[in-house]
CSV table of C-alpha atoms in Angstrom, one decimal:
chain,number,residue,atom,x,y,z
A,43,MET,CA,63.4,75.7,143.1
A,44,HIS,CA,63.3,79.1,141.5
A,45,ALA,CA,61.0,80.3,138.7
A,46,SER,CA,62.0,79.7,135.1
A,47,PRO,CA,61.5,82.4,132.5
A,48,SER,CA,59.0,80.2,130.5
A,49,GLY,CA,55.4,81.3,130.5
A,50,THR,CA,52.5,79.5,132.2
A,51,PRO,CA,48.8,80.0,131.8
A,52,PHE,CA,48.6,82.1,135.0
A,53,THR,CA,51.7,84.2,134.0
A,54,ASP,CA,50.1,84.8,130.6
A,55,TRP,CA,46.9,85.8,132.3
A,56,LEU,CA,48.8,88.1,134.7
A,57,ARG,CA,50.8,89.7,131.8
A,58,ALA,CA,47.5,90.7,130.1
A,59,ARG,CA,45.6,91.7,133.2
A,60,ALA,CA,48.0,93.3,135.7
A,61,VAL,CA,48.2,97.1,135.8
A,62,PRO,CA,51.6,98.8,136.3
A,63,LEU,CA,52.0,101.3,139.0
A,64,ILE,CA,54.1,104.4,139.0
A,65,HIS,CA,54.6,106.0,142.4
A,66,HIS,CA,55.5,105.0,145.9
A,67,ASP,CA,55.4,108.5,147.2
A,68,PRO,CA,52.3,109.1,149.3
A,69,GLU,CA,52.1,112.7,148.1
A,70,ALA,CA,52.3,111.8,144.4
A,71,PRO,CA,49.3,112.1,142.1
A,72,LEU,CA,46.8,109.3,142.5
A,73,ASP,CA,45.8,108.6,138.9
A,74,ASP,CA,47.8,105.4,138.6
A,75,LEU,CA,45.6,104.0,141.4
A,76,GLU,CA,42.4,104.4,139.5
A,77,PRO,CA,42.2,100.7,138.6
A,78,LEU,CA,41.7,100.1,142.4
A,79,ARG,CA,38.2,101.7,142.0
A,80,GLY,CA,37.1,98.7,139.9
A,81,ILE,CA,38.6,96.2,142.4
A,82,PHE,CA,37.1,97.8,145.5
A,83,GLY,CA,33.7,98.7,144.1
A,84,GLU,CA,31.2,99.5,146.8
A,85,ALA,CA,32.9,97.4,149.5
A,86,ARG,CA,32.4,98.5,153.1
A,87,VAL,CA,35.8,97.2,154.2
A,88,VAL,CA,39.0,97.2,152.2
A,89,ALA,CA,41.9,95.5,153.9
A,90,ILE,CA,45.4,96.4,152.8
A,91,GLY,CA,48.1,93.9,153.9
A,92,GLU,CA,51.8,93.4,153.9
A,93,HIS,CA,54.0,90.3,153.9
A,94,SER,CA,56.1,91.7,156.8
A,95,HIS,CA,55.8,94.5,159.3
A,96,PHE,CA,58.4,97.3,159.3
A,97,ILE,CA,58.8,97.6,155.5
A,98,GLU,CA,59.3,101.0,154.0
A,99,GLU,CA,57.6,100.4,150.7
A,100,PHE,CA,54.5,98.8,152.2
A,101,ALA,CA,54.1,101.8,154.6
A,102,LEU,CA,54.3,104.2,151.7
A,103,LEU,CA,51.9,102.3,149.5
A,104,ARG,CA,49.3,101.9,152.3
A,105,ARG,CA,49.4,105.7,152.8
A,106,ARG,CA,48.9,106.3,149.1
A,107,ILE,CA,46.0,103.9,149.0
A,108,LEU,CA,44.5,105.4,152.1
A,109,ARG,CA,44.6,108.8,150.4
A,110,PHE,CA,43.0,107.4,147.3
A,111,LEU,CA,40.2,105.7,149.2
A,112,VAL,CA,39.4,108.7,151.3
A,113,GLU,CA,39.8,111.5,148.7
A,114,ARG,CA,38.3,109.7,145.7
A,115,CYS,CA,36.1,106.9,147.0
A,116,GLY,CA,34.6,108.4,150.2
A,117,PHE,CA,36.0,106.0,152.8
A,118,THR,CA,35.4,107.3,156.3
A,119,VAL,CA,37.5,105.2,158.8
A,120,LEU,CA,41.1,104.1,159.1
A,121,ALA,CA,41.3,100.9,161.1
A,122,PHE,CA,44.6,99.4,162.1
A,123,GLU,CA,46.2,96.3,163.6
A,124,TYR,CA,46.3,98.1,166.9
A,125,GLY,CA,44.5,97.6,170.2
A,126,PHE,CA,40.8,98.5,170.3
A,127,SER,CA,41.1,99.9,173.8
A,128,GLU,CA,44.2,102.0,172.9
A,129,GLY,CA,42.6,103.2,169.7
A,130,LEU,CA,39.8,105.2,171.3
A,131,PRO,CA,42.1,108.1,172.4
A,132,LEU,CA,43.8,108.0,169.0
A,133,ASP,CA,40.4,108.6,167.4
A,134,ALA,CA,39.9,111.7,169.5
A,135,TRP,CA,43.4,112.9,168.6
A,136,ALA,CA,42.8,112.3,164.8
A,137,ARG,CA,39.7,114.5,165.1
A,138,GLY,CA,41.8,117.3,166.5
A,139,GLU,CA,41.7,116.9,170.2
A,140,GLY,CA,44.9,117.6,172.2
A,141,ALA,CA,48.3,118.8,170.9
A,142,GLU,CA,50.3,117.6,167.9
A,143,GLU,CA,53.0,116.1,170.2
A,144,ASP,CA,50.4,114.0,172.1
A,145,LEU,CA,50.6,111.4,169.4
A,146,ALA,CA,54.1,110.4,170.4
A,147,ARG,CA,53.0,109.9,174.0
A,148,HIS,CA,50.0,107.8,172.9
A,149,LEU,CA,52.3,105.5,170.8
A,150,ALA,CA,55.3,105.5,173.1
A,151,THR,CA,54.8,101.9,174.3
A,152,ALA,CA,53.4,100.5,171.1
A,153,ILE,CA,55.2,98.3,168.6
A,154,PRO,CA,56.0,100.7,165.7
A,155,VAL,CA,53.9,99.1,162.9
A,156,GLY,CA,53.7,102.2,160.8
A,157,LEU,CA,50.8,104.0,162.4
A,158,THR,CA,52.3,107.5,163.0
A,159,GLU,CA,52.3,108.8,159.5
A,160,PRO,CA,48.8,107.7,158.5
A,161,LEU,CA,47.4,109.2,161.7
A,162,GLU,CA,49.3,112.5,161.1
A,163,TRP,CA,47.8,112.6,157.6
A,164,VAL,CA,44.3,111.9,158.9
A,165,ARG,CA,44.6,114.7,161.5
A,166,ARG,CA,45.7,117.1,158.7
A,167,HIS,CA,42.9,116.0,156.4
A,168,ASN,CA,40.4,116.5,159.2
A,169,ARG,CA,41.2,120.1,159.6
A,170,THR,CA,39.2,120.8,156.5
A,171,ALA,CA,37.1,117.6,156.2
A,172,SER,CA,33.5,117.3,157.1
A,173,PRO,CA,32.6,114.8,158.4
A,174,PRO,CA,36.1,113.8,159.8
A,175,VAL,CA,37.8,110.6,159.0
A,176,ARG,CA,37.7,108.4,162.1
A,177,PHE,CA,40.3,106.0,163.6
A,178,ALA,CA,39.6,102.5,164.8
A,179,GLY,CA,41.8,100.0,166.7
A,180,ILE,CA,40.7,96.4,166.2
A,181,ASP,CA,43.2,94.2,168.0
A,182,ILE,CA,43.4,92.6,171.5
A,183,PRO,CA,45.0,94.9,174.0
A,184,ALA,CA,48.7,95.6,173.3
A,185,ALA,CA,48.4,93.0,170.5
A,186,GLY,CA,48.4,90.4,173.4
A,187,GLY,CA,51.2,92.2,175.4
A,188,SER,CA,49.0,93.3,178.3
A,189,LEU,CA,45.4,93.2,179.5
A,190,LEU,CA,45.8,96.5,181.3
A,191,PRO,CA,44.7,98.8,178.4
A,192,ALA,CA,41.3,96.9,178.4
A,193,LEU,CA,41.0,96.3,182.2
A,194,HIS,CA,41.6,99.8,183.4
A,195,PRO,CA,38.6,101.3,181.6
A,196,VAL,CA,36.5,98.2,182.7
A,197,ALA,CA,37.4,98.8,186.3
A,198,ASP,CA,36.6,102.5,186.0
A,199,TYR,CA,33.3,101.7,184.4
A,200,LEU,CA,32.3,99.2,187.1
A,201,ARG,CA,33.1,101.6,189.9
A,202,ARG,CA,30.4,103.9,188.5
A,203,ILE,CA,27.9,101.3,187.2
A,204,ASP,CA,28.3,98.2,189.3
A,205,PRO,CA,30.4,98.9,192.4
A,206,GLU,CA,29.7,95.4,193.8
A,207,THR,CA,31.6,93.9,190.8
A,208,ALA,CA,34.5,96.4,190.8
A,209,PRO,CA,36.7,94.3,193.2
A,210,ALA,CA,36.7,91.4,190.7
A,211,ALA,CA,38.1,93.7,188.0
A,212,GLU,CA,40.7,95.1,190.4
A,213,GLU,CA,41.8,91.5,191.2
A,214,ALA,CA,42.1,90.8,187.5
A,215,LEU,CA,44.2,94.0,187.2
A,216,ARG,CA,46.5,92.8,189.9
A,217,ILE,CA,47.2,89.5,188.2
A,218,ALA,CA,47.5,91.1,184.7
A,219,ALA,CA,50.0,93.6,186.0
A,220,SER,CA,52.3,90.8,187.1
A,221,PHE,CA,53.1,89.7,183.5
A,222,ALA,CA,52.3,92.8,181.4
A,223,GLY,CA,54.7,93.5,178.5
A,224,GLY,CA,55.1,95.5,175.4
A,225,SER,CA,53.9,92.6,173.1
A,226,ALA,CA,52.8,89.0,173.2
A,227,ALA,CA,56.4,88.0,172.8
A,228,VAL,CA,57.1,89.4,176.3
A,229,ALA,CA,53.7,88.7,178.0
A,230,ALA,CA,53.0,85.1,176.8
A,231,PRO,CA,56.2,83.6,178.3
A,232,ALA,CA,55.7,85.7,181.5
A,233,TRP,CA,52.1,84.4,181.7
A,234,ALA,CA,53.4,80.8,181.3
A,235,ARG,CA,55.6,81.3,184.4
A,236,LEU,CA,52.7,82.3,186.6
A,237,PRO,CA,51.4,79.8,189.1
A,238,THR,CA,48.6,77.7,187.6
A,239,THR,CA,46.3,79.0,190.4
A,240,GLU,CA,46.9,82.6,189.2
A,241,GLN,CA,46.4,81.7,185.5
A,242,ASN,CA,43.1,79.9,186.3
A,243,ALA,CA,41.9,82.7,188.7
A,244,LEU,CA,42.4,85.3,185.9
A,245,THR,CA,40.5,83.2,183.4
A,246,ALA,CA,37.7,82.6,185.9
A,247,ILE,CA,37.4,86.3,186.8
A,248,LEU,CA,37.3,87.4,183.2
A,249,THR,CA,34.7,84.8,182.2
A,250,ARG,CA,32.5,85.8,185.2
A,251,LEU,CA,32.8,89.5,184.2
A,252,LEU,CA,31.9,88.7,180.6
A,253,ILE,CA,28.8,86.7,181.5
A,254,ARG,CA,27.7,89.3,184.1
A,255,PHE,CA,28.1,92.1,181.5
A,256,ARG,CA,26.0,90.3,179.0
A,257,SER,CA,23.4,89.3,181.6
A,258,LEU,CA,22.9,92.7,183.0
A,259,GLU,CA,22.9,94.8,179.9
A,260,PRO,CA,19.5,96.5,180.5
A,261,LEU,CA,20.6,97.5,184.1
A,262,TYR,CA,24.0,98.7,183.0
A,263,ALA,CA,22.6,100.7,180.0
A,264,THR,CA,20.0,102.3,182.3
A,265,ARG,CA,22.6,103.3,184.9
A,266,GLY,CA,24.9,104.8,182.2
A,267,SER,CA,24.4,104.8,178.5
A,268,GLN,CA,24.1,102.2,175.8
A,269,ARG,CA,27.3,103.5,174.1
A,270,ASP,CA,29.3,103.3,177.3
A,271,TYR,CA,28.1,99.8,177.9
A,272,ASP,CA,28.9,98.7,174.4
A,273,VAL,CA,32.5,100.0,174.7
A,274,ALA,CA,33.0,98.5,178.1
A,275,LEU,CA,31.7,95.1,177.0
A,276,HIS,CA,34.1,95.1,174.0
A,277,HIS,CA,37.0,95.9,176.4
A,278,VAL,CA,36.0,92.8,178.4
A,279,GLU,CA,35.8,90.7,175.3
A,280,GLY,CA,39.2,91.9,174.3
A,281,ALA,CA,40.7,90.9,177.6
A,282,CYS,CA,39.0,87.5,177.4
A,283,HIS,CA,40.3,86.8,173.9
A,284,ALA,CA,43.8,88.0,174.9
A,285,ASP,CA,43.8,85.7,178.0
A,286,TYR,CA,42.7,82.8,175.8
A,287,THR,CA,45.5,83.6,173.4
A,288,PHE,CA,48.1,83.4,176.2
A,289,ARG,CA,47.0,79.9,177.0
A,290,ALA,CA,46.9,78.9,173.3
A,291,MET,CA,50.4,80.2,172.6
A,292,ALA,CA,51.8,78.5,175.7
A,293,GLU,CA,50.4,75.2,174.6
A,294,LEU,CA,51.5,75.7,171.0
A,295,PHE,CA,55.1,76.2,172.1
A,296,THR,CA,55.0,73.0,174.1
A,297,GLY,CA,53.6,71.0,171.2
A,298,ARG,CA,50.2,70.4,172.8
A,299,GLY,CA,48.3,73.2,171.1
A,300,LEU,CA,44.8,72.5,169.8
A,301,THR,CA,44.0,72.8,166.1
A,302,ALA,CA,43.7,76.5,165.0
A,303,ASP,CA,43.6,77.6,168.7
A,304,THR,CA,45.4,80.9,168.0
A,305,SER,CA,42.4,82.0,166.0
A,306,ALA,CA,41.0,83.7,169.1
A,307,ARG,CA,42.9,86.9,168.3
A,308,ASP,CA,41.7,87.0,164.7
A,309,ALA,CA,38.2,86.3,165.9
A,310,TYR,CA,38.3,89.4,168.1
A,311,MET,CA,39.8,91.5,165.3
A,312,ALA,CA,37.0,90.5,163.0
A,313,ARG,CA,34.4,91.3,165.7
A,314,SER,CA,36.0,94.7,166.2
A,315,VAL,CA,35.7,95.6,162.6
A,316,LEU,CA,32.0,94.7,162.6
A,317,TRP,CA,31.6,96.6,165.9
A,318,HIS,CA,33.0,99.7,164.3
A,319,LEU,CA,30.8,99.3,161.2
A,320,GLU,CA,27.8,99.2,163.5
A,321,HIS,CA,28.8,102.0,165.8
A,322,PHE,CA,30.1,104.5,163.3
A,323,GLY,CA,26.7,104.3,161.6
A,324,PRO,CA,25.2,104.1,158.1
A,325,GLY,CA,27.6,104.8,155.2
A,326,THR,CA,30.7,103.8,157.1
A,327,ARG,CA,33.5,102.5,154.9
A,328,ILE,CA,36.7,101.2,156.5
A,329,VAL,CA,40.3,101.1,155.2
A,330,LEU,CA,41.8,98.3,157.3
A,331,ALA,CA,45.6,97.9,157.6
A,332,ALA,CA,47.0,94.6,158.9
A,333,HIS,CA,49.4,91.8,158.0
A,334,ASN,CA,48.6,89.6,155.0
A,335,ALA,CA,48.2,86.7,157.4
A,336,HIS,CA,45.3,88.5,159.1
A,337,ILE,CA,43.5,89.8,156.1
A,338,GLN,CA,43.5,86.7,153.8
A,339,THR,CA,40.3,84.8,153.4
A,340,GLU,CA,41.7,81.3,153.5
A,341,PRO,CA,43.0,79.4,156.6
A,342,ILE,CA,46.6,79.5,157.7
A,343,SER,CA,48.6,76.2,157.8
A,344,PHE,CA,52.2,75.4,158.6
A,345,ASP,CA,53.8,72.0,157.8
A,346,GLY,CA,50.4,70.7,156.9
A,347,ARG,CA,48.8,71.6,160.3
A,348,LEU,CA,45.9,74.1,160.5
A,349,THR,CA,47.1,76.8,162.8
A,350,GLY,CA,44.6,79.7,162.4
A,351,LEU,CA,41.4,81.0,160.8
A,352,PRO,CA,42.3,84.6,159.9
A,353,MET,CA,40.3,87.7,160.4
A,354,GLY,CA,39.7,88.0,156.7
A,355,GLN,CA,38.1,84.6,156.5
A,356,GLN,CA,35.7,85.6,159.2
A,357,LEU,CA,34.9,89.0,157.7
A,358,ARG,CA,34.3,87.3,154.3
A,359,ARG,CA,31.7,85.0,156.0
A,360,ALA,CA,30.1,88.1,157.7
A,361,LEU,CA,30.2,90.6,154.9
A,362,GLY,CA,30.6,88.6,151.6
A,363,GLU,CA,31.7,90.9,148.7
A,364,ASP,CA,31.5,93.9,151.1
A,365,TYR,CA,34.9,92.7,152.3
A,366,VAL,CA,37.9,93.0,149.9
A,367,ALA,CA,41.4,91.8,150.7
A,368,LEU,CA,44.4,93.4,148.9
A,369,GLY,CA,47.7,91.6,149.7
A,370,LEU,CA,51.0,93.5,149.4
A,371,THR,CA,54.2,91.6,148.6
A,372,SER,CA,57.6,92.2,147.1
A,373,VAL,CA,59.6,90.4,144.4
A,374,THR,CA,63.1,91.0,145.9
A,375,GLY,CA,64.7,93.0,148.6
A,376,HIS,CA,64.9,92.6,152.3
A,377,THR,CA,62.6,91.8,155.2
A,378,ALA,CA,62.6,92.4,158.9
A,379,ASP,CA,63.3,89.0,160.6
A,380,MET,CA,61.8,89.0,164.1
A,381,GLN,CA,64.1,87.2,166.5
A,382,ARG,CA,62.8,86.4,170.0
A,383,ASP,CA,64.6,88.1,172.8
A,384,GLU,CA,62.8,88.6,176.1
A,385,ARG,CA,65.3,91.3,177.1
A,386,ALA,CA,64.2,93.6,174.3
A,387,PRO,CA,61.4,96.0,175.0
A,388,PHE,CA,58.9,94.2,172.7
A,389,GLY,CA,60.4,90.7,173.2
A,390,PHE,CA,62.1,90.5,169.9
A,391,THR,CA,64.9,92.2,167.9
A,392,LEU,CA,64.9,92.8,164.1
A,393,ALA,CA,67.5,91.5,161.7
A,394,ASP,CA,67.7,92.9,158.1
A,395,LEU,CA,67.3,89.7,156.1
A,396,ALA,CA,67.9,89.5,152.4
A,397,LEU,CA,65.1,87.7,150.5
A,398,GLU,CA,65.8,84.7,148.3
A,399,PRO,CA,64.7,84.9,144.7
A,400,PRO,CA,61.0,84.1,144.3
A,401,GLU,CA,60.1,80.5,144.5
A,402,SER,CA,58.6,78.7,141.5
A,403,GLY,CA,54.8,78.5,142.0
A,404,SER,CA,54.7,81.7,144.0
A,405,VAL,CA,52.7,84.8,143.2
A,406,GLU,CA,55.9,86.8,143.4
A,407,ALA,CA,57.5,84.7,140.7
A,408,ALA,CA,54.5,85.1,138.5
A,409,PHE,CA,54.5,88.9,138.7
A,410,ALA,CA,58.3,88.9,137.9
A,411,ALA,CA,57.8,86.6,134.9
A,412,ALA,CA,54.9,88.7,133.7
A,413,GLY,CA,57.0,91.8,133.8
A,414,HIS,CA,54.9,93.5,136.4
A,415,ALA,CA,57.3,93.7,139.4
A,416,PHE,CA,55.5,97.0,140.4
A,417,GLY,CA,51.9,96.4,139.6
A,418,ILE,CA,48.5,95.3,140.8
A,419,ALA,CA,46.1,92.5,139.6
A,420,ASP,CA,42.5,91.8,140.4
A,421,LEU,CA,42.7,88.0,141.0
A,422,ARG,CA,39.0,87.2,141.2
A,423,SER,CA,38.6,86.5,137.5
A,424,ALA,CA,41.5,84.1,137.7
A,425,ARG,CA,39.7,81.8,140.1
A,426,THR,CA,38.1,79.9,137.3
A,427,GLY,CA,39.4,79.0,133.8
A,428,VAL,CA,43.0,79.7,134.6
A,429,SER,CA,45.3,76.8,135.4
A,430,ASP,CA,48.6,76.8,137.3
A,431,ARG,CA,47.5,79.4,139.8
A,432,PRO,CA,50.1,80.3,142.5
A,433,ASP,CA,50.0,78.1,145.5
A,434,ARG,CA,52.3,80.1,147.8
A,435,THR,CA,53.3,83.6,148.9
A,436,ARG,CA,55.9,85.3,151.0
A,437,MET,CA,55.5,85.6,154.8
A,438,GLN,CA,58.5,87.4,156.3
A,439,GLY,CA,61.5,85.6,154.9
A,440,THR,CA,59.8,82.3,154.0
A,441,TYR,CA,57.0,81.0,151.9
A,442,VAL,CA,53.7,79.6,153.1
A,443,PRO,CA,51.3,77.3,151.1
A,444,THR,CA,48.4,79.6,150.2
A,445,PRO,CA,45.8,79.3,147.4
A,446,VAL,CA,46.6,82.9,146.5
A,447,THR,CA,43.8,83.7,144.1
A,448,ASP,CA,41.3,82.5,146.7
A,449,ALA,CA,43.0,84.0,149.7
A,450,PHE,CA,43.2,87.5,148.2
A,451,ASP,CA,40.9,89.5,145.9
A,452,ALA,CA,43.9,91.4,144.6
A,453,VAL,CA,47.7,91.5,145.0
A,454,LEU,CA,50.0,94.4,144.7
A,455,THR,CA,53.7,93.8,144.2
A,456,THR,CA,56.6,96.2,144.7
A,457,PRO,CA,60.0,95.4,143.0
A,458,VAL,CA,62.0,95.7,146.2
A,459,SER,CA,61.2,95.8,149.9
A,460,THR,CA,63.5,97.5,152.5
A,461,VAL,CA,63.4,97.5,156.2
A,462,ARG,CA,62.6,100.9,157.8
A,463,LYS,CA,65.6,102.6,159.3
A,464,ASP,CA,63.7,104.7,161.9
A,465,LEU,CA,62.5,101.9,164.1
A,466,ARG,CA,62.9,102.0,167.9
A,467,ILE,CA,63.1,98.3,168.6
């Protein structure tokens, strides 16, 4: 059922409250984004979402908002839906280390989720900025595609700090290398084909490493430094959460999955954001780019079954109003439909899928009916006193039941979404 042109209480509210936007161009003047200042306030973490990866308009808008938050609001860190372990060398590159062309090498094996241009902007900005804007990865290693980015630095650390334990990390590396891939779409089915003894051995080793790290913190910090220990521990935690995610996904695909079991990845992402807030020090303010399904503050359900507690929900519990979630969506256009294909480098191919007209009851239909196909609305004041609030929003090419005004603090719509043409997938 599609939206009718008749007004509703929420549409009337949106017509009066939404603010039209002017530019997609990241280099355009920023004045039309000034209403964001009132939405974000003094928040320490502002998350900017997208209903699909690989969309041109979302990438452009997130770069514009990054500029606004850094140049006009004093934000100090760009965080991304990208591995914590792989993000550490990118932080160094963003602060000017290495050659310009090194970025392509760093990102050569990563899913192209739109990180190149924001990082290039941060590096240019940092040539004259003091202090520099930092970069932070928050995700499990290779977004669940491989444990190797986390385990290699752990093994190196243990060879220096705890040589007795290094063989355990090396055995974990051996098993992890046998199923490593470019994404979870490759690694998860490869993990499922491992002998059960290998699966269980890997989990046992990682659990033992985690407990030993936590138990011997005073010794490890004395033999090295507290900072090195903190980083190595978070690598181990990332490997543990990724390993748990392999098992959760395998059971989900067989219909035996536990309720909300895939939340392990989002839990680690939330922990990573909090880790960076602590380790970058006082005054840190983070711009966080991730999918709408990760940044929203309400649980994710499909077909009436609770499937995940998103990062945004966990950050809201930890930070309260210091966390703000801005969902990005589109009224019409196309989306990148991810179709599983283990033969592809990342385990999936992309199809350019035309979007259906907005469904009745969706936030996209409300924006269209209100005449704000390119606009932004602070949804917090609509949580009380406004009836007929939207109960669904786009995710890729479908709609998911979502109490939109509770799940997002604000929503930004663009009239059309188009799939990026420069993707190497």
